[in-house]
Amino acid sequence: MKIAIIGLGYVGLPLAVEFGKKHEVIGFDINKDRIAELRKGNDHTLEVTSEELSLSKYLSFSHEAEDLKSATVFIVTVPTPVDKAKKPDLTPLLRASETVGKVLKKNDIVVYESTVYPGCTEEDCVPILEKHSGLKFNQDFFCGYSPERINPGDKQHNLPKIKKVVSGSTPEIAQKINELYGSIITAGTHLAPSIKVAEAAKVIENAQRDINIAFVNELALIFDRMGLDTGQVLEAARTKWNFLPFSPGLVGGHCIGVDPYYLTHKAESLGYHPQVILAGRRINDDMGIFIAGKVIKLMIQQGMNIKTAPILVLGITFKENCPDIRNSKVIDVISELQDFGANVEVYDPWAGAEEVKHEYGINLIQNPDKQYSAIVLAVAHKEFKGIDLLPLKHEQTIVYDIKSFLDKELVTARL
């Protein structure tokens, strides 16, 4: 058995490293710079250390599709984003399927890990595999689906410690895939009865979190009008044993802020218009505008001239202690502040300056070294816990804490 991992991002690389400890693995990515980086033993996503890469003795890397021909199992881990209209963008997935289809042989297995809507593997990907291989599905080649559960930046819940859902296009193939993942997942596996069930399980995992966060975000909007501290209310409510401990905030990243749109897209294609899921999405997508507006109001109350007042935003990644800036909702706060005419500076010790410039057109500052009229804590990086704000503020400076992360005596208001 020789495994090819297609796509070496936050999902694919940890998978390639774990399989590479026990099986022969080709780590494939079309990004030549990414392959060069990994061959040198470096991972800019910080998901895998140089030591972990060196321990994966059966793993090699390539950007040449020709090198995939010797593989018998293909695992596709490419991104599945949404477009500007919030519709699923399957372009990376379909291109990866085309690449695999061109090297597919009899009895090969293709497993998808990318988040999709129920039915996507068999209805969208399989026809491409058949077209480019000339082979027949479930006769000449087989498929499976095993949704990724990678949590970027989380060193406690790493790949082997997270239970894995697996599925296959036939009962026999499902067992083979189950055994394959079982060889590296110490937490065990759950064999789903079908590919569609596994696909559906993935999207509802993140849709559920999205809805729960939307609920507490809506509470934050209500309590703000009441003059109540949402954090204090939630702290009191959490004393009940079955109260779910969600907190308000910005919902970005490549999963929670994206996956619900895959489910709603499929539902709408079947003639059902989801109400709760989309309502939650609207609330979460609008939180950046609310936060920026709140900061501006607090500044005006202090008599500040918004167009001359500098504002410092701490953090631009989509979550704490992680360099991932994909679909970060902090940019919504920044853009809205800029629309008010504010001069916004962004500091983030985790984010890559070139990547931020390319993705959002923002030049990160190397170190905040002046006084600001407002400071917005947007991401709870560990470096910000002990940050000395006193040299960065004056008597009227507004300190707004989105994450309820800073010491309360330093904060003017929090979400």
Short mmCIF file of C-alpha atoms in Angstrom, two decimals:
data_model
loop_
_atom_site.label_atom_id
_atom_site.label_comp_id
_atom_site.label_asym_id
_atom_site.label_seq_id
_atom_site.Cartn_x
_atom_site.Cartn_y
_atom_site.Cartn_z
CA MET A 1 0.00 0.00 0.00
CA LYS A 2 1.36 3.39 -1.02
CA ILE A 3 -0.53 6.50 0.04
CA ALA A 4 -0.66 9.87 -1.74
CA ILE A 5 -1.83 12.90 0.26
CA ILE A 6 -3.14 15.57 -2.13
CA GLY A 7 -2.75 19.00 -0.53
CA LEU A 8 -0.27 19.72 2.27
CA GLY A 9 -1.95 22.44 4.30
CA TYR A 10 -3.21 22.39 7.89
CA VAL A 11 -5.04 19.10 7.24
CA GLY A 12 -2.87 17.26 4.73
CA LEU A 13 0.55 17.69 6.31
CA PRO A 14 -0.25 16.25 9.78
CA LEU A 15 -1.97 13.35 8.01
CA ALA A 16 1.05 12.73 5.75
CA VAL A 17 3.40 12.85 8.73
CA GLU A 18 1.40 10.31 10.76
CA PHE A 19 0.93 7.89 7.85
CA GLY A 20 4.60 8.37 6.90
CA LYS A 21 5.66 6.78 10.18
CA LYS A 22 4.15 3.44 9.13
CA HIS A 23 3.39 3.52 5.41
CA GLU A 24 5.09 4.74 2.25
CA VAL A 25 3.61 8.20 1.58
CA ILE A 26 3.88 10.79 -1.17
CA GLY A 27 2.99 14.25 0.08
CA PHE A 28 1.78 16.17 -2.99
CA ASP A 29 1.10 19.87 -3.39
CA ILE A 30 1.00 22.08 -6.50
CA ASN A 31 2.78 24.85 -4.57
CA LYS A 32 6.49 24.40 -5.36
CA ASP A 33 7.54 26.72 -2.53
CA ARG A 34 5.58 24.60 -0.06
CA ILE A 35 7.32 21.43 -1.26
CA ALA A 36 10.76 23.10 -1.06
CA GLU A 37 9.99 24.28 2.48
CA LEU A 38 8.92 20.82 3.64
CA ARG A 39 11.91 19.11 2.04
CA LYS A 40 14.07 21.37 4.21
CA GLY A 41 12.18 20.19 7.29
CA ASN A 42 10.20 23.40 7.89
CA ASP A 43 6.46 24.01 8.20
CA HIS A 44 5.33 27.65 8.23
CA THR A 45 1.85 26.66 9.51
CA LEU A 46 3.53 25.43 12.72
CA GLU A 47 1.27 22.37 12.79
CA VAL A 48 4.25 20.03 12.50
CA THR A 49 7.70 20.51 14.00
CA SER A 50 10.99 19.78 12.24
CA GLU A 51 11.50 16.88 14.63
CA GLU A 52 8.11 15.39 13.74
CA LEU A 53 8.92 15.69 10.05
CA SER A 54 12.20 13.85 10.57
CA LEU A 55 10.42 11.00 12.38
CA SER A 56 8.19 10.36 9.36
CA LYS A 57 10.78 8.15 7.66
CA TYR A 58 8.58 6.83 4.84
CA LEU A 59 7.36 10.28 3.72
CA SER A 60 8.54 12.06 0.58
CA PHE A 61 7.31 15.27 -1.04
CA SER A 62 6.56 16.20 -4.64
CA HIS A 63 4.82 18.78 -6.82
CA GLU A 64 5.00 16.52 -9.89
CA ALA A 65 1.75 14.70 -10.69
CA GLU A 66 3.80 12.01 -12.42
CA ASP A 67 5.05 10.88 -9.00
CA LEU A 68 1.50 9.95 -7.98
CA LYS A 69 1.30 7.04 -10.41
CA SER A 70 2.75 4.53 -7.96
CA ALA A 71 0.17 5.27 -5.25
CA THR A 72 -2.72 2.92 -4.55
CA VAL A 73 -4.58 5.08 -2.03
CA PHE A 74 -5.21 8.79 -2.66
CA ILE A 75 -6.37 11.04 0.17
CA VAL A 76 -7.60 14.47 -0.93
CA THR A 77 -7.23 17.26 1.65
CA VAL A 78 -7.56 20.45 -0.41
CA PRO A 79 -9.51 23.52 0.81
CA THR A 80 -13.23 23.91 0.11
CA PRO A 81 -13.98 27.64 0.53
CA VAL A 82 -17.02 29.71 -0.39
CA ASP A 83 -17.11 32.49 -2.99
CA LYS A 84 -18.17 36.11 -2.47
CA ALA A 85 -21.82 35.09 -2.78
CA LYS A 86 -21.32 32.52 0.04
CA LYS A 87 -21.73 29.64 -2.40
CA PRO A 88 -19.48 26.55 -2.23
CA ASP A 89 -16.37 26.88 -4.38
CA LEU A 90 -15.43 23.35 -5.39
CA THR A 91 -12.67 24.45 -7.78
CA PRO A 92 -9.73 23.11 -5.70
CA LEU A 93 -11.58 19.85 -5.01
CA LEU A 94 -12.54 19.24 -8.64
CA ARG A 95 -9.03 20.06 -9.88
CA ALA A 96 -7.57 17.66 -7.35
CA SER A 97 -10.02 15.01 -8.55
CA GLU A 98 -8.88 15.62 -12.10
CA THR A 99 -5.23 15.20 -11.06
CA VAL A 100 -6.02 11.94 -9.28
CA GLY A 101 -8.21 10.69 -12.13
CA LYS A 102 -5.32 10.96 -14.58
CA VAL A 103 -3.17 8.55 -12.53
CA LEU A 104 -5.93 6.28 -11.18
CA LYS A 105 -5.52 2.52 -11.70
CA LYS A 106 -7.69 -0.54 -11.19
CA ASN A 107 -8.47 -1.29 -7.51
CA ASP A 108 -7.17 2.09 -6.31
CA ILE A 109 -9.02 3.89 -3.50
CA VAL A 110 -9.70 7.64 -3.33
CA VAL A 111 -10.60 9.08 0.07
CA TYR A 112 -11.82 12.67 0.47
CA GLU A 113 -11.28 14.63 3.68
CA SER A 114 -12.28 18.09 2.41
CA THR A 115 -15.50 19.47 3.87
CA VAL A 116 -18.38 19.11 1.41
CA TYR A 117 -22.17 18.86 1.39
CA PRO A 118 -23.80 15.41 1.55
CA GLY A 119 -23.57 13.75 -1.86
CA CYS A 120 -20.64 15.76 -3.18
CA THR A 121 -18.15 12.89 -3.25
CA GLU A 122 -20.33 10.59 -5.32
CA GLU A 123 -22.20 13.20 -7.35
CA ASP A 124 -19.45 15.73 -8.13
CA CYS A 125 -16.06 14.08 -7.63
CA VAL A 126 -16.64 10.51 -8.83
CA PRO A 127 -17.75 11.56 -12.36
CA ILE A 128 -14.47 13.47 -12.76
CA LEU A 129 -12.47 10.47 -11.56
CA GLU A 130 -14.33 8.27 -14.07
CA LYS A 131 -13.90 10.74 -16.91
CA HIS A 132 -10.14 11.16 -16.56
CA SER A 133 -9.33 7.55 -15.66
CA GLY A 134 -11.66 5.72 -18.01
CA LEU A 135 -12.49 3.44 -15.07
CA LYS A 136 -15.85 2.51 -13.56
CA PHE A 137 -16.73 3.52 -9.98
CA ASN A 138 -17.20 0.63 -7.53
CA GLN A 139 -16.07 -1.76 -10.21
CA ASP A 140 -12.55 -0.64 -11.14
CA PHE A 141 -11.88 1.89 -8.35
CA PHE A 142 -13.46 2.83 -5.04
CA CYS A 143 -13.99 5.87 -2.84
CA GLY A 144 -14.31 6.83 0.78
CA TYR A 145 -14.89 9.89 2.90
CA SER A 146 -13.26 10.69 6.25
CA PRO A 147 -13.90 14.26 7.40
CA GLU A 148 -10.94 16.17 8.79
CA ARG A 149 -11.13 17.31 12.39
CA ILE A 150 -7.90 19.28 12.60
CA ASN A 151 -8.00 22.20 15.02
CA PRO A 152 -5.19 24.58 13.93
CA GLY A 153 -2.89 25.60 16.76
CA ASP A 154 -4.27 22.97 19.15
CA LYS A 155 -1.37 20.83 20.37
CA GLN A 156 -3.52 18.90 22.84
CA HIS A 157 -6.11 17.61 20.34
CA ASN A 158 -3.77 16.56 17.56
CA LEU A 159 -4.60 14.13 14.76
CA PRO A 160 -4.01 10.77 16.53
CA LYS A 161 -6.01 11.90 19.57
CA ILE A 162 -9.16 12.86 17.68
CA LYS A 163 -11.67 10.11 16.90
CA LYS A 164 -11.99 9.70 13.13
CA VAL A 165 -15.20 9.18 11.19
CA VAL A 166 -14.61 6.93 8.17
CA SER A 167 -16.75 5.56 5.35
CA GLY A 168 -16.43 3.68 2.07
CA SER A 169 -18.33 3.17 -1.16
CA THR A 170 -18.74 -0.56 -0.45
CA PRO A 171 -18.75 -2.46 2.85
CA GLU A 172 -15.43 -4.11 2.00
CA ILE A 173 -13.74 -0.83 1.09
CA ALA A 174 -15.17 0.81 4.19
CA GLN A 175 -13.44 -1.83 6.30
CA LYS A 176 -10.15 -1.31 4.46
CA ILE A 177 -10.32 2.45 4.99
CA ASN A 178 -11.26 1.90 8.63
CA GLU A 179 -8.21 -0.31 9.14
CA LEU A 180 -5.97 2.18 7.35
CA TYR A 181 -6.95 5.11 9.59
CA GLY A 182 -7.03 2.83 12.61
CA SER A 183 -3.31 2.27 12.14
CA ILE A 184 -2.56 5.90 13.07
CA ILE A 185 -5.57 7.14 15.10
CA THR A 186 -5.06 6.16 18.74
CA ALA A 187 -8.45 7.64 19.71
CA GLY A 188 -10.19 5.10 17.48
CA THR A 189 -12.54 5.37 14.52
CA HIS A 190 -16.27 5.49 13.87
CA LEU A 191 -17.37 3.60 10.77
CA ALA A 192 -20.29 5.49 9.23
CA PRO A 193 -22.85 3.46 7.23
CA SER A 194 -22.36 5.53 4.07
CA ILE A 195 -20.30 8.28 2.51
CA LYS A 196 -23.25 10.68 2.67
CA VAL A 197 -23.69 10.11 6.41
CA ALA A 198 -20.00 10.91 6.97
CA GLU A 199 -20.26 14.05 4.80
CA ALA A 200 -23.36 15.20 6.69
CA ALA A 201 -21.73 14.57 10.07
CA LYS A 202 -18.88 16.90 9.19
CA VAL A 203 -20.99 19.88 8.18
CA ILE A 204 -23.32 19.66 11.18
CA GLU A 205 -20.39 19.53 13.63
CA ASN A 206 -19.40 23.06 12.67
CA ALA A 207 -22.91 24.30 11.95
CA GLN A 208 -23.84 23.41 15.53
CA ARG A 209 -20.94 25.43 16.94
CA ASP A 210 -21.80 28.30 14.62
CA ILE A 211 -25.40 28.43 15.85
CA ASN A 212 -24.37 28.25 19.52
CA ILE A 213 -21.90 31.10 19.08
CA ALA A 214 -24.53 33.07 17.18
CA PHE A 215 -26.84 32.71 20.18
CA VAL A 216 -24.34 34.20 22.62
CA ASN A 217 -23.43 36.88 20.06
CA GLU A 218 -27.08 37.86 19.92
CA LEU A 219 -27.13 37.94 23.71
CA ALA A 220 -24.13 40.30 23.58
CA LEU A 221 -26.07 42.61 21.24
CA ILE A 222 -29.07 42.59 23.57
CA PHE A 223 -27.11 43.03 26.80
CA ASP A 224 -25.14 45.90 25.25
CA ARG A 225 -28.40 47.81 24.89
CA MET A 226 -29.25 46.98 28.49
CA GLY A 227 -25.89 48.14 29.77
CA LEU A 228 -25.06 44.66 31.04
CA ASP A 229 -21.65 42.96 30.91
CA THR A 230 -22.21 39.81 28.81
CA GLY A 231 -19.21 38.10 30.39
CA GLN A 232 -20.68 38.56 33.88
CA VAL A 233 -24.05 37.20 32.74
CA LEU A 234 -22.46 34.13 31.14
CA GLU A 235 -20.27 33.55 34.20
CA ALA A 236 -23.38 33.41 36.37
CA ALA A 237 -25.26 31.19 33.93
CA ARG A 238 -22.37 28.71 33.69
CA THR A 239 -22.85 27.77 37.33
CA LYS A 240 -25.71 25.52 36.13
CA TRP A 241 -24.37 22.04 35.29
CA ASN A 242 -25.92 21.78 31.82
CA PHE A 243 -25.38 25.33 30.55
CA LEU A 244 -23.23 25.19 27.38
CA PRO A 245 -20.05 27.30 27.84
CA PHE A 246 -19.96 29.26 24.59
CA SER A 247 -18.60 32.82 24.39
CA PRO A 248 -19.36 35.68 21.99
CA GLY A 249 -16.82 36.66 19.37
CA LEU A 250 -15.77 36.75 15.74
CA VAL A 251 -16.45 33.54 13.83
CA GLY A 252 -13.93 33.05 11.03
CA GLY A 253 -11.52 30.44 9.81
CA HIS A 254 -11.89 27.70 7.24
CA CYS A 255 -14.50 25.61 9.11
CA ILE A 256 -17.11 27.18 11.38
CA GLY A 257 -17.57 30.29 9.26
CA VAL A 258 -17.70 28.32 6.00
CA ASP A 259 -19.14 24.82 6.46
CA PRO A 260 -22.73 25.88 7.25
CA TYR A 261 -22.96 27.39 3.75
CA TYR A 262 -22.25 23.97 2.25
CA LEU A 263 -25.19 22.48 4.13
CA THR A 264 -27.55 25.34 3.30
CA HIS A 265 -26.52 25.22 -0.37
CA LYS A 266 -27.51 21.55 -0.56
CA ALA A 267 -30.74 22.17 1.35
CA GLU A 268 -31.75 25.00 -0.99
CA SER A 269 -31.03 22.83 -4.05
CA LEU A 270 -33.63 20.42 -2.64
CA GLY A 271 -36.20 23.17 -2.20
CA TYR A 272 -35.77 23.78 1.53
CA HIS A 273 -34.71 27.21 2.78
CA PRO A 274 -32.85 26.81 6.10
CA GLN A 275 -33.86 29.39 8.68
CA VAL A 276 -31.98 28.76 11.92
CA ILE A 277 -28.62 28.04 10.25
CA LEU A 278 -28.72 31.11 8.00
CA ALA A 279 -29.96 33.33 10.82
CA GLY A 280 -26.94 32.27 12.86
CA ARG A 281 -24.64 32.99 9.93
CA ARG A 282 -26.08 36.51 9.50
CA ILE A 283 -25.56 37.32 13.18
CA ASN A 284 -21.98 36.05 13.19
CA ASP A 285 -21.07 37.70 9.90
CA ASP A 286 -22.25 41.10 11.21
CA MET A 287 -20.33 41.05 14.50
CA GLY A 288 -17.31 42.86 13.07
CA ILE A 289 -19.49 45.81 12.07
CA PHE A 290 -21.07 45.94 15.52
CA ILE A 291 -17.69 45.84 17.30
CA ALA A 292 -16.20 48.60 15.15
CA GLY A 293 -19.29 50.75 15.65
CA LYS A 294 -19.10 50.27 19.42
CA VAL A 295 -15.45 51.33 19.49
CA ILE A 296 -16.23 54.46 17.47
CA LYS A 297 -19.13 55.38 19.76
CA LEU A 298 -16.92 55.05 22.84
CA MET A 299 -14.28 57.25 21.20
CA ILE A 300 -16.83 59.91 20.29
CA GLN A 301 -18.10 59.89 23.87
CA GLN A 302 -14.55 60.78 24.89
CA GLY A 303 -14.62 63.73 22.49
CA MET A 304 -12.05 62.27 20.09
CA ASN A 305 -11.70 63.25 16.45
CA ILE A 306 -12.05 59.89 14.70
CA LYS A 307 -10.14 60.93 11.57
CA THR A 308 -7.02 61.86 13.48
CA ALA A 309 -7.18 59.26 16.24
CA PRO A 310 -4.86 56.24 15.79
CA ILE A 311 -6.33 52.82 16.61
CA LEU A 312 -4.31 49.68 17.40
CA VAL A 313 -5.77 46.27 16.59
CA LEU A 314 -4.05 43.38 18.39
CA GLY A 315 -4.25 40.24 16.25
CA ILE A 316 -5.44 39.42 12.74
CA THR A 317 -5.32 35.60 12.60
CA PHE A 318 -8.66 33.80 12.74
CA LYS A 319 -7.85 32.29 16.15
CA GLU A 320 -5.31 32.48 18.96
CA ASN A 321 -1.77 31.06 18.90
CA CYS A 322 -1.99 30.14 15.23
CA PRO A 323 -0.62 31.82 12.07
CA ASP A 324 -3.72 30.98 9.98
CA ILE A 325 -5.32 34.14 8.55
CA ARG A 326 -7.83 32.41 6.25
CA ASN A 327 -11.29 33.96 6.47
CA SER A 328 -10.33 35.98 9.53
CA LYS A 329 -13.22 38.16 10.63
CA VAL A 330 -10.86 40.63 12.28
CA ILE A 331 -10.60 42.21 8.84
CA ASP A 332 -14.29 43.15 9.13
CA VAL A 333 -13.51 45.18 12.25
CA ILE A 334 -10.50 46.82 10.60
CA SER A 335 -12.36 47.66 7.38
CA GLU A 336 -15.28 49.17 9.26
CA LEU A 337 -12.96 51.31 11.42
CA GLN A 338 -11.20 52.47 8.26
CA ASP A 339 -14.56 53.33 6.67
CA PHE A 340 -15.13 55.69 9.59
CA GLY A 341 -11.86 57.37 8.58
CA ALA A 342 -9.76 55.99 11.43
CA ASN A 343 -6.03 55.38 11.10
CA VAL A 344 -5.72 51.68 11.98
CA GLU A 345 -2.48 49.87 12.78
CA VAL A 346 -2.37 46.07 13.19
CA TYR A 347 0.08 44.09 15.30
CA ASP A 348 0.22 40.29 15.26
CA PRO A 349 3.37 38.34 16.22
CA TRP A 350 1.91 35.12 14.77
CA ALA A 351 0.79 36.26 11.31
CA GLY A 352 3.10 36.37 8.29
CA ALA A 353 3.53 39.97 7.11
CA GLU A 354 3.75 39.06 3.42
CA GLU A 355 0.68 36.82 3.59
CA VAL A 356 -1.36 39.51 5.37
CA LYS A 357 -0.29 42.10 2.80
CA HIS A 358 -1.21 39.79 -0.07
CA GLU A 359 -4.53 38.65 1.40
CA TYR A 360 -5.83 41.85 3.00
CA GLY A 361 -3.60 44.69 1.76
CA ILE A 362 -2.52 45.51 5.32
CA ASN A 363 1.03 46.25 6.44
CA LEU A 364 1.57 44.78 9.88
CA ILE A 365 3.58 46.91 12.28
CA GLN A 366 6.65 45.28 13.84
CA ASN A 367 5.96 46.61 17.31
CA PRO A 368 3.48 49.14 18.73
CA ASP A 369 5.58 52.03 20.05
CA LYS A 370 3.28 55.02 20.48
CA GLN A 371 0.09 56.07 22.22
CA TYR A 372 -3.24 55.16 20.65
CA SER A 373 -6.72 56.60 21.05
CA ALA A 374 -8.21 53.10 20.98
CA ILE A 375 -6.81 49.59 21.41
CA VAL A 376 -8.85 46.60 20.22
CA LEU A 377 -7.85 43.14 21.47
CA ALA A 378 -9.12 40.97 18.59
CA VAL A 379 -7.21 37.70 19.06
CA ALA A 380 -6.24 36.07 22.36
CA HIS A 381 -2.62 35.25 21.51
CA LYS A 382 -0.62 34.20 24.58
CA GLU A 383 1.80 37.08 23.86
CA PHE A 384 -1.00 39.56 24.57
CA LYS A 385 -1.81 38.23 28.03
CA GLY A 386 1.03 40.08 29.69
CA ILE A 387 1.33 42.96 27.23
CA ASP A 388 2.05 46.30 28.88
CA LEU A 389 -0.64 48.63 27.58
CA LEU A 390 0.31 51.62 29.77
CA PRO A 391 2.93 53.05 27.33
CA LEU A 392 0.38 52.60 24.51
CA LYS A 393 -2.48 54.56 26.05
CA HIS A 394 -3.34 57.90 27.55
CA GLU A 395 -6.08 58.84 30.02
CA GLN A 396 -8.85 58.80 27.40
CA THR A 397 -7.75 55.71 25.46
CA ILE A 398 -10.52 53.20 24.79
CA VAL A 399 -9.51 49.56 25.34
CA TYR A 400 -12.05 47.17 23.81
CA ASP A 401 -11.57 43.47 24.55
CA ILE A 402 -13.37 41.21 22.05
CA LYS A 403 -12.14 38.01 23.73
CA SER A 404 -12.54 38.93 27.43
CA PHE A 405 -8.83 38.14 27.65
CA LEU A 406 -7.20 41.17 29.26
CA ASP A 407 -7.28 42.09 32.92
CA LYS A 408 -10.60 43.81 33.65
CA GLU A 409 -9.00 46.92 35.17
CA LEU A 410 -7.29 47.63 31.82
CA VAL A 411 -10.48 47.35 29.77
CA THR A 412 -13.01 50.06 28.92
CA ALA A 413 -15.52 47.60 27.45
CA ARG A 414 -15.68 44.04 26.19
CA LEU A 415 -17.93 42.05 23.94
#
